[in-house]
JSON list of C-alpha atoms in Angstrom, two decimals:
[
{"chain": "A", "resi": 1, "resn": "UNK", "atom": "CA", "xyz": [-10.22, -23.25, 3.37]},
{"chain": "A", "resi": 2, "resn": "UNK", "atom": "CA", "xyz": [-9.10, -20.38, 5.60]},
{"chain": "A", "resi": 3, "resn": "UNK", "atom": "CA", "xyz": [-10.39, -16.91, 4.88]},
{"chain": "A", "resi": 4, "resn": "UNK", "atom": "CA", "xyz": [-9.73, -13.52, 6.38]},
{"chain": "A", "resi": 5, "resn": "UNK", "atom": "CA", "xyz": [-12.36, -11.26, 7.92]},
{"chain": "A", "resi": 6, "resn": "UNK", "atom": "CA", "xyz": [-11.52, -7.66, 8.74]},
{"chain": "A", "resi": 7, "resn": "UNK", "atom": "CA", "xyz": [-13.60, -5.65, 11.19]},
{"chain": "A", "resi": 8, "resn": "UNK", "atom": "CA", "xyz": [-12.94, -2.18, 12.50]},
{"chain": "A", "resi": 9, "resn": "UNK", "atom": "CA", "xyz": [-11.17, -3.52, 15.58]},
{"chain": "A", "resi": 10, "resn": "UNK", "atom": "CA", "xyz": [-10.17, -7.07, 14.85]},
{"chain": "A", "resi": 11, "resn": "UNK", "atom": "CA", "xyz": [-8.64, -9.09, 12.11]},
{"chain": "A", "resi": 12, "resn": "UNK", "atom": "CA", "xyz": [-9.61, -12.71, 12.45]},
{"chain": "A", "resi": 13, "resn": "UNK", "atom": "CA", "xyz": [-8.82, -15.87, 10.69]},
{"chain": "A", "resi": 14, "resn": "UNK", "atom": "CA", "xyz": [-12.36, -17.07, 10.10]},
{"chain": "A", "resi": 15, "resn": "UNK", "atom": "CA", "xyz": [-13.67, -20.32, 11.37]},
{"chain": "A", "resi": 16, "resn": "UNK", "atom": "CA", "xyz": [-13.78, -23.13, 8.87]},
{"chain": "A", "resi": 17, "resn": "UNK", "atom": "CA", "xyz": [-15.44, -26.49, 8.73]},
{"chain": "A", "resi": 18, "resn": "UNK", "atom": "CA", "xyz": [-13.18, -29.47, 8.27]},
{"chain": "A", "resi": 19, "resn": "UNK", "atom": "CA", "xyz": [-14.96, -32.47, 6.87]},
{"chain": "A", "resi": 20, "resn": "UNK", "atom": "CA", "xyz": [-13.37, -35.76, 7.84]},
{"chain": "A", "resi": 21, "resn": "UNK", "atom": "CA", "xyz": [-12.78, -38.52, 5.36]},
{"chain": "A", "resi": 22, "resn": "UNK", "atom": "CA", "xyz": [-15.43, -40.67, 7.06]},
{"chain": "A", "resi": 23, "resn": "UNK", "atom": "CA", "xyz": [-19.07, -39.77, 6.47]},
{"chain": "A", "resi": 24, "resn": "UNK", "atom": "CA", "xyz": [-20.67, -36.44, 7.31]},
{"chain": "A", "resi": 25, "resn": "UNK", "atom": "CA", "xyz": [-19.06, -35.77, 10.69]},
{"chain": "A", "resi": 26, "resn": "UNK", "atom": "CA", "xyz": [-17.86, -32.18, 10.91]},
{"chain": "A", "resi": 27, "resn": "UNK", "atom": "CA", "xyz": [-15.45, -30.49, 13.27]},
{"chain": "A", "resi": 28, "resn": "UNK", "atom": "CA", "xyz": [-15.48, -26.71, 13.75]},
{"chain": "A", "resi": 29, "resn": "UNK", "atom": "CA", "xyz": [-12.10, -25.00, 13.74]},
{"chain": "A", "resi": 30, "resn": "UNK", "atom": "CA", "xyz": [-12.13, -21.50, 15.18]},
{"chain": "A", "resi": 31, "resn": "UNK", "atom": "CA", "xyz": [-10.06, -18.55, 14.01]},
{"chain": "A", "resi": 32, "resn": "UNK", "atom": "CA", "xyz": [-7.37, -16.67, 15.85]},
{"chain": "A", "resi": 33, "resn": "UNK", "atom": "CA", "xyz": [-7.11, -12.94, 16.57]},
{"chain": "A", "resi": 34, "resn": "UNK", "atom": "CA", "xyz": [-3.80, -12.03, 14.94]},
{"chain": "A", "resi": 35, "resn": "UNK", "atom": "CA", "xyz": [-3.94, -8.32, 15.83]},
{"chain": "A", "resi": 36, "resn": "UNK", "atom": "CA", "xyz": [-3.23, -9.35, 19.42]},
{"chain": "A", "resi": 37, "resn": "UNK", "atom": "CA", "xyz": [-0.17, -11.37, 18.37]},
{"chain": "A", "resi": 38, "resn": "UNK", "atom": "CA", "xyz": [3.05, -10.08, 19.89]},
{"chain": "A", "resi": 39, "resn": "UNK", "atom": "CA", "xyz": [6.56, -10.59, 18.63]},
{"chain": "A", "resi": 40, "resn": "UNK", "atom": "CA", "xyz": [8.94, -12.60, 20.77]},
{"chain": "A", "resi": 41, "resn": "UNK", "atom": "CA", "xyz": [12.47, -13.34, 19.65]},
{"chain": "A", "resi": 42, "resn": "UNK", "atom": "CA", "xyz": [12.73, -16.92, 18.44]},
{"chain": "A", "resi": 43, "resn": "UNK", "atom": "CA", "xyz": [15.58, -17.18, 15.94]},
{"chain": "A", "resi": 44, "resn": "UNK", "atom": "CA", "xyz": [17.88, -14.51, 14.50]},
{"chain": "A", "resi": 45, "resn": "UNK", "atom": "CA", "xyz": [17.28, -15.77, 10.94]},
{"chain": "A", "resi": 46, "resn": "UNK", "atom": "CA", "xyz": [13.49, -15.75, 11.15]},
{"chain": "A", "resi": 47, "resn": "UNK", "atom": "CA", "xyz": [12.00, -13.87, 8.21]},
{"chain": "A", "resi": 48, "resn": "UNK", "atom": "CA", "xyz": [15.35, -13.68, 6.38]},
{"chain": "A", "resi": 49, "resn": "UNK", "atom": "CA", "xyz": [15.88, -15.77, 3.25]},
{"chain": "A", "resi": 50, "resn": "UNK", "atom": "CA", "xyz": [16.88, -18.63, 3.05]},
{"chain": "A", "resi": 51, "resn": "UNK", "atom": "CA", "xyz": [15.78, -19.43, 6.63]},
{"chain": "A", "resi": 52, "resn": "UNK", "atom": "CA", "xyz": [12.56, -21.34, 7.27]},
{"chain": "A", "resi": 53, "resn": "UNK", "atom": "CA", "xyz": [12.79, -20.99, 11.07]},
{"chain": "A", "resi": 54, "resn": "UNK", "atom": "CA", "xyz": [9.42, -19.20, 11.17]},
{"chain": "A", "resi": 55, "resn": "UNK", "atom": "CA", "xyz": [7.71, -22.46, 10.18]},
{"chain": "A", "resi": 56, "resn": "UNK", "atom": "CA", "xyz": [8.78, -24.08, 13.46]},
{"chain": "A", "resi": 57, "resn": "UNK", "atom": "CA", "xyz": [8.04, -21.06, 15.69]},
{"chain": "A", "resi": 58, "resn": "UNK", "atom": "CA", "xyz": [5.10, -21.98, 17.96]},
{"chain": "A", "resi": 59, "resn": "UNK", "atom": "CA", "xyz": [4.10, -18.27, 18.17]},
{"chain": "A", "resi": 60, "resn": "UNK", "atom": "CA", "xyz": [3.56, -18.12, 14.41]},
{"chain": "A", "resi": 61, "resn": "UNK", "atom": "CA", "xyz": [-0.23, -18.33, 13.86]},
{"chain": "A", "resi": 62, "resn": "UNK", "atom": "CA", "xyz": [0.30, -19.14, 10.15]},
{"chain": "A", "resi": 63, "resn": "UNK", "atom": "CA", "xyz": [2.77, -22.02, 10.38]},
{"chain": "A", "resi": 64, "resn": "UNK", "atom": "CA", "xyz": [0.08, -24.64, 9.70]},
{"chain": "A", "resi": 65, "resn": "UNK", "atom": "CA", "xyz": [-2.32, -22.60, 7.56]},
{"chain": "A", "resi": 66, "resn": "UNK", "atom": "CA", "xyz": [-2.31, -21.28, 3.99]},
{"chain": "A", "resi": 67, "resn": "UNK", "atom": "CA", "xyz": [-2.22, -17.56, 3.20]},
{"chain": "A", "resi": 68, "resn": "UNK", "atom": "CA", "xyz": [-3.85, -16.49, -0.06]},
{"chain": "A", "resi": 69, "resn": "UNK", "atom": "CA", "xyz": [-2.68, -13.64, -2.27]},
{"chain": "A", "resi": 70, "resn": "UNK", "atom": "CA", "xyz": [-5.82, -11.69, -1.40]},
{"chain": "A", "resi": 71, "resn": "UNK", "atom": "CA", "xyz": [-5.30, -12.30, 2.30]},
{"chain": "A", "resi": 72, "resn": "UNK", "atom": "CA", "xyz": [-1.64, -11.25, 2.53]},
{"chain": "A", "resi": 73, "resn": "UNK", "atom": "CA", "xyz": [-2.19, -7.56, 1.77]},
{"chain": "A", "resi": 74, "resn": "UNK", "atom": "CA", "xyz": [-5.19, -7.41, 4.09]},
{"chain": "A", "resi": 75, "resn": "UNK", "atom": "CA", "xyz": [-2.97, -8.82, 6.84]},
{"chain": "A", "resi": 76, "resn": "UNK", "atom": "CA", "xyz": [-0.21, -6.34, 5.95]},
{"chain": "A", "resi": 77, "resn": "UNK", "atom": "CA", "xyz": [-2.62, -3.44, 6.33]},
{"chain": "A", "resi": 78, "resn": "UNK", "atom": "CA", "xyz": [-4.65, -4.62, 9.31]},
{"chain": "A", "resi": 79, "resn": "UNK", "atom": "CA", "xyz": [-2.92, -7.55, 11.02]},
{"chain": "A", "resi": 80, "resn": "UNK", "atom": "CA", "xyz": [-0.70, -5.63, 13.42]},
{"chain": "A", "resi": 81, "resn": "UNK", "atom": "CA", "xyz": [3.07, -5.56, 13.06]},
{"chain": "A", "resi": 82, "resn": "UNK", "atom": "CA", "xyz": [3.77, -8.96, 14.61]},
{"chain": "A", "resi": 83, "resn": "UNK", "atom": "CA", "xyz": [0.84, -10.71, 12.92]},
{"chain": "A", "resi": 84, "resn": "UNK", "atom": "CA", "xyz": [1.83, -9.28, 9.54]},
{"chain": "A", "resi": 85, "resn": "UNK", "atom": "CA", "xyz": [5.48, -10.20, 10.11]},
{"chain": "A", "resi": 86, "resn": "UNK", "atom": "CA", "xyz": [4.58, -13.83, 10.80]},
{"chain": "A", "resi": 87, "resn": "UNK", "atom": "CA", "xyz": [2.36, -13.93, 7.70]},
{"chain": "A", "resi": 88, "resn": "UNK", "atom": "CA", "xyz": [4.98, -12.49, 5.34]},
{"chain": "A", "resi": 89, "resn": "UNK", "atom": "CA", "xyz": [7.85, -14.48, 6.87]},
{"chain": "A", "resi": 90, "resn": "UNK", "atom": "CA", "xyz": [5.75, -17.63, 6.41]},
{"chain": "A", "resi": 91, "resn": "UNK", "atom": "CA", "xyz": [5.08, -16.72, 2.79]},
{"chain": "A", "resi": 92, "resn": "UNK", "atom": "CA", "xyz": [8.81, -16.12, 2.31]},
{"chain": "A", "resi": 93, "resn": "UNK", "atom": "CA", "xyz": [9.72, -19.52, 3.75]},
{"chain": "A", "resi": 94, "resn": "UNK", "atom": "CA", "xyz": [7.14, -21.29, 1.57]},
{"chain": "A", "resi": 95, "resn": "UNK", "atom": "CA", "xyz": [7.65, -19.25, -1.59]},
{"chain": "A", "resi": 96, "resn": "UNK", "atom": "CA", "xyz": [10.87, -17.20, -1.65]},
{"chain": "A", "resi": 97, "resn": "UNK", "atom": "CA", "xyz": [10.29, -13.95, -3.55]},
{"chain": "A", "resi": 98, "resn": "UNK", "atom": "CA", "xyz": [11.63, -10.44, -3.23]},
{"chain": "A", "resi": 99, "resn": "UNK", "atom": "CA", "xyz": [8.16, -9.14, -2.40]},
{"chain": "A", "resi": 100, "resn": "UNK", "atom": "CA", "xyz": [7.76, -11.58, 0.49]},
{"chain": "A", "resi": 101, "resn": "UNK", "atom": "CA", "xyz": [11.26, -10.73, 1.77]},
{"chain": "A", "resi": 102, "resn": "UNK", "atom": "CA", "xyz": [10.64, -6.98, 1.45]},
{"chain": "A", "resi": 103, "resn": "UNK", "atom": "CA", "xyz": [7.42, -6.96, 3.46]},
{"chain": "A", "resi": 104, "resn": "UNK", "atom": "CA", "xyz": [8.82, -9.32, 6.12]},
{"chain": "A", "resi": 105, "resn": "UNK", "atom": "CA", "xyz": [11.71, -6.85, 6.56]},
{"chain": "A", "resi": 106, "resn": "UNK", "atom": "CA", "xyz": [9.30, -3.89, 6.66]},
{"chain": "A", "resi": 107, "resn": "UNK", "atom": "CA", "xyz": [7.34, -5.51, 9.47]},
{"chain": "A", "resi": 108, "resn": "UNK", "atom": "CA", "xyz": [10.54, -6.20, 11.43]},
{"chain": "A", "resi": 109, "resn": "UNK", "atom": "CA", "xyz": [11.43, -2.53, 10.98]},
{"chain": "A", "resi": 110, "resn": "UNK", "atom": "CA", "xyz": [7.94, -1.50, 12.13]},
{"chain": "A", "resi": 111, "resn": "UNK", "atom": "CA", "xyz": [8.21, -3.74, 15.22]},
{"chain": "A", "resi": 112, "resn": "UNK", "atom": "CA", "xyz": [11.54, -2.08, 16.03]},
{"chain": "A", "resi": 113, "resn": "UNK", "atom": "CA", "xyz": [10.34, 1.49, 15.36]},
{"chain": "A", "resi": 114, "resn": "UNK", "atom": "CA", "xyz": [7.17, 1.00, 17.39]},
{"chain": "A", "resi": 115, "resn": "UNK", "atom": "CA", "xyz": [9.18, -0.28, 20.36]},
{"chain": "A", "resi": 116, "resn": "UNK", "atom": "CA", "xyz": [7.16, -3.49, 20.47]},
{"chain": "A", "resi": 117, "resn": "UNK", "atom": "CA", "xyz": [10.16, -5.33, 21.93]},
{"chain": "A", "resi": 118, "resn": "UNK", "atom": "CA", "xyz": [12.55, -4.14, 24.61]},
{"chain": "A", "resi": 119, "resn": "UNK", "atom": "CA", "xyz": [16.16, -4.43, 25.67]},
{"chain": "A", "resi": 120, "resn": "UNK", "atom": "CA", "xyz": [18.51, -6.68, 23.73]},
{"chain": "A", "resi": 121, "resn": "UNK", "atom": "CA", "xyz": [15.62, -8.12, 21.74]},
{"chain": "A", "resi": 122, "resn": "UNK", "atom": "CA", "xyz": [14.93, -4.66, 20.30]},
{"chain": "A", "resi": 123, "resn": "UNK", "atom": "CA", "xyz": [18.48, -4.40, 18.94]},
{"chain": "A", "resi": 124, "resn": "UNK", "atom": "CA", "xyz": [18.20, -7.96, 17.63]},
{"chain": "A", "resi": 125, "resn": "UNK", "atom": "CA", "xyz": [15.03, -7.01, 15.72]},
{"chain": "A", "resi": 126, "resn": "UNK", "atom": "CA", "xyz": [16.83, -3.99, 14.22]},
{"chain": "A", "resi": 127, "resn": "UNK", "atom": "CA", "xyz": [19.63, -6.28, 13.02]},
{"chain": "A", "resi": 128, "resn": "UNK", "atom": "CA", "xyz": [17.08, -8.75, 11.63]},
{"chain": "A", "resi": 129, "resn": "UNK", "atom": "CA", "xyz": [15.33, -5.95, 9.71]},
{"chain": "A", "resi": 130, "resn": "UNK", "atom": "CA", "xyz": [18.66, -4.83, 8.24]},
{"chain": "A", "resi": 131, "resn": "UNK", "atom": "CA", "xyz": [19.46, -8.44, 7.27]},
{"chain": "A", "resi": 132, "resn": "UNK", "atom": "CA", "xyz": [15.99, -8.77, 5.69]},
{"chain": "A", "resi": 133, "resn": "UNK", "atom": "CA", "xyz": [16.49, -5.68, 3.54]},
{"chain": "A", "resi": 134, "resn": "UNK", "atom": "CA", "xyz": [19.99, -6.89, 2.65]},
{"chain": "A", "resi": 135, "resn": "UNK", "atom": "CA", "xyz": [18.49, -10.24, 1.57]},
{"chain": "A", "resi": 136, "resn": "UNK", "atom": "CA", "xyz": [16.35, -8.35, -0.97]},
{"chain": "A", "resi": 137, "resn": "UNK", "atom": "CA", "xyz": [19.57, -6.93, -2.45]},
{"chain": "A", "resi": 138, "resn": "UNK", "atom": "CA", "xyz": [21.49, -10.21, -2.27]},
{"chain": "A", "resi": 139, "resn": "UNK", "atom": "CA", "xyz": [18.89, -12.73, -3.43]},
{"chain": "A", "resi": 140, "resn": "UNK", "atom": "CA", "xyz": [16.16, -10.73, -5.21]},
{"chain": "A", "resi": 141, "resn": "UNK", "atom": "CA", "xyz": [17.88, -7.63, -6.68]},
{"chain": "A", "resi": 142, "resn": "UNK", "atom": "CA", "xyz": [15.51, -7.33, -9.65]},
{"chain": "A", "resi": 143, "resn": "UNK", "atom": "CA", "xyz": [12.26, -8.05, -7.79]},
{"chain": "A", "resi": 144, "resn": "UNK", "atom": "CA", "xyz": [9.31, -5.72, -8.12]},
{"chain": "A", "resi": 145, "resn": "UNK", "atom": "CA", "xyz": [5.99, -5.14, -6.39]},
{"chain": "A", "resi": 146, "resn": "UNK", "atom": "CA", "xyz": [2.92, -3.07, -7.17]},
{"chain": "A", "resi": 147, "resn": "UNK", "atom": "CA", "xyz": [2.29, 0.44, -5.93]},
{"chain": "A", "resi": 148, "resn": "UNK", "atom": "CA", "xyz": [-0.77, 1.22, -3.79]},
{"chain": "A", "resi": 149, "resn": "UNK", "atom": "CA", "xyz": [-2.93, 1.64, -6.89]},
{"chain": "A", "resi": 150, "resn": "UNK", "atom": "CA", "xyz": [-1.94, -1.89, -8.02]},
{"chain": "A", "resi": 151, "resn": "UNK", "atom": "CA", "xyz": [-1.40, -0.49, -11.52]},
{"chain": "A", "resi": 152, "resn": "UNK", "atom": "CA", "xyz": [2.35, 0.13, -11.60]},
{"chain": "A", "resi": 153, "resn": "UNK", "atom": "CA", "xyz": [5.33, -1.87, -10.45]},
{"chain": "A", "resi": 154, "resn": "UNK", "atom": "CA", "xyz": [8.49, -0.62, -8.80]},
{"chain": "A", "resi": 155, "resn": "UNK", "atom": "CA", "xyz": [11.80, -2.27, -8.04]},
{"chain": "A", "resi": 156, "resn": "UNK", "atom": "CA", "xyz": [12.39, -3.27, -4.44]},
{"chain": "A", "resi": 157, "resn": "UNK", "atom": "CA", "xyz": [16.16, -2.67, -4.43]},
{"chain": "A", "resi": 158, "resn": "UNK", "atom": "CA", "xyz": [15.78, 1.06, -3.76]},
{"chain": "A", "resi": 159, "resn": "UNK", "atom": "CA", "xyz": [13.45, 0.80, -0.73]},
{"chain": "A", "resi": 160, "resn": "UNK", "atom": "CA", "xyz": [15.57, -2.08, 0.58]},
{"chain": "A", "resi": 161, "resn": "UNK", "atom": "CA", "xyz": [18.75, 0.00, 0.42]},
{"chain": "A", "resi": 162, "resn": "UNK", "atom": "CA", "xyz": [16.96, 2.98, 1.96]},
{"chain": "A", "resi": 163, "resn": "UNK", "atom": "CA", "xyz": [15.56, 0.68, 4.67]},
{"chain": "A", "resi": 164, "resn": "UNK", "atom": "CA", "xyz": [19.07, -0.37, 5.66]},
{"chain": "A", "resi": 165, "resn": "UNK", "atom": "CA", "xyz": [20.26, 3.24, 5.79]},
{"chain": "A", "resi": 166, "resn": "UNK", "atom": "CA", "xyz": [17.20, 4.36, 7.79]},
{"chain": "A", "resi": 167, "resn": "UNK", "atom": "CA", "xyz": [18.09, 1.73, 10.40]},
{"chain": "A", "resi": 168, "resn": "UNK", "atom": "CA", "xyz": [21.70, 2.98, 10.52]},
{"chain": "A", "resi": 169, "resn": "UNK", "atom": "CA", "xyz": [22.92, -0.22, 8.93]},
{"chain": "A", "resi": 170, "resn": "UNK", "atom": "CA", "xyz": [25.76, -0.78, 6.50]},
{"chain": "A", "resi": 171, "resn": "UNK", "atom": "CA", "xyz": [24.80, -1.83, 2.98]},
{"chain": "A", "resi": 172, "resn": "UNK", "atom": "CA", "xyz": [26.82, -4.84, 1.84]},
{"chain": "A", "resi": 173, "resn": "UNK", "atom": "CA", "xyz": [27.90, -5.39, -1.73]},
{"chain": "A", "resi": 174, "resn": "UNK", "atom": "CA", "xyz": [28.53, -2.92, -4.51]},
{"chain": "A", "resi": 175, "resn": "UNK", "atom": "CA", "xyz": [25.27, -0.97, -4.13]},
{"chain": "A", "resi": 176, "resn": "UNK", "atom": "CA", "xyz": [24.97, 2.78, -4.51]},
{"chain": "A", "resi": 177, "resn": "UNK", "atom": "CA", "xyz": [22.15, 5.29, -4.68]},
{"chain": "A", "resi": 178, "resn": "UNK", "atom": "CA", "xyz": [22.05, 7.57, -7.69]},
{"chain": "A", "resi": 179, "resn": "UNK", "atom": "CA", "xyz": [19.57, 10.24, -8.71]},
{"chain": "A", "resi": 180, "resn": "UNK", "atom": "CA", "xyz": [17.62, 9.42, -11.85]},
{"chain": "A", "resi": 181, "resn": "UNK", "atom": "CA", "xyz": [16.40, 11.88, -14.52]},
{"chain": "A", "resi": 182, "resn": "UNK", "atom": "CA", "xyz": [13.32, 12.60, -12.38]},
{"chain": "A", "resi": 183, "resn": "UNK", "atom": "CA", "xyz": [15.42, 13.53, -9.35]},
{"chain": "A", "resi": 184, "resn": "UNK", "atom": "CA", "xyz": [14.49, 10.31, -7.51]},
{"chain": "A", "resi": 185, "resn": "UNK", "atom": "CA", "xyz": [17.02, 8.10, -5.70]},
{"chain": "A", "resi": 186, "resn": "UNK", "atom": "CA", "xyz": [17.58, 4.72, -7.35]},
{"chain": "A", "resi": 187, "resn": "UNK", "atom": "CA", "xyz": [19.65, 1.82, -6.01]},
{"chain": "A", "resi": 188, "resn": "UNK", "atom": "CA", "xyz": [21.99, 0.29, -8.55]},
{"chain": "A", "resi": 189, "resn": "UNK", "atom": "CA", "xyz": [24.62, -2.40, -8.40]},
{"chain": "A", "resi": 190, "resn": "UNK", "atom": "CA", "xyz": [28.05, -1.05, -9.35]},
{"chain": "A", "resi": 191, "resn": "UNK", "atom": "CA", "xyz": [29.16, 2.47, -10.10]},
{"chain": "A", "resi": 192, "resn": "UNK", "atom": "CA", "xyz": [26.47, 3.19, -12.72]},
{"chain": "A", "resi": 193, "resn": "UNK", "atom": "CA", "xyz": [25.83, 6.62, -14.15]},
{"chain": "A", "resi": 194, "resn": "UNK", "atom": "CA", "xyz": [24.19, 9.62, -12.59]},
{"chain": "A", "resi": 195, "resn": "UNK", "atom": "CA", "xyz": [24.78, 11.70, -9.52]},
{"chain": "A", "resi": 196, "resn": "UNK", "atom": "CA", "xyz": [25.23, 9.83, -6.24]},
{"chain": "A", "resi": 197, "resn": "UNK", "atom": "CA", "xyz": [22.88, 10.69, -3.41]},
{"chain": "A", "resi": 198, "resn": "UNK", "atom": "CA", "xyz": [24.70, 12.21, -0.46]}
]
């Protein structure tokens, strides 16, 4: 079983003991420092549903290892942008959900905003982030995730639409932002009711 250990400077996949099928012989398998992982362009569909390209990317430290529910948010918070992207894109490929797509897109956006790639690859990452947010709207429009307190859920369509706009992308489909009764922007499909956000 793989577990995650967080220290103040490093996030490591912990070493595990693999017991072979024959007798008591044991082989130690050592963890990998994912905070030092860097993003390198591999495939323009990586981390965008329905692609599973991330599972064949040799730079992906998670392609052959499980990621638990407890581990994924620890990686999101402390795994570095590239490490967290590979984790969430792997989760998305193995178990397509709006939450997995949303956080994979967020990490692509963070890689772009932090300038962790240069030149044409930087623009490619921006386009991938836009496509990732669009995939939330296209494939998982009603998906939710928990807030930071883990006590309330919120729909992912609104941050996905805002993510596209923040990256100067064009939202595809019949999506608009309206202002709800609390004065908050809300993404809806179709014309809906309420005042549109300008």
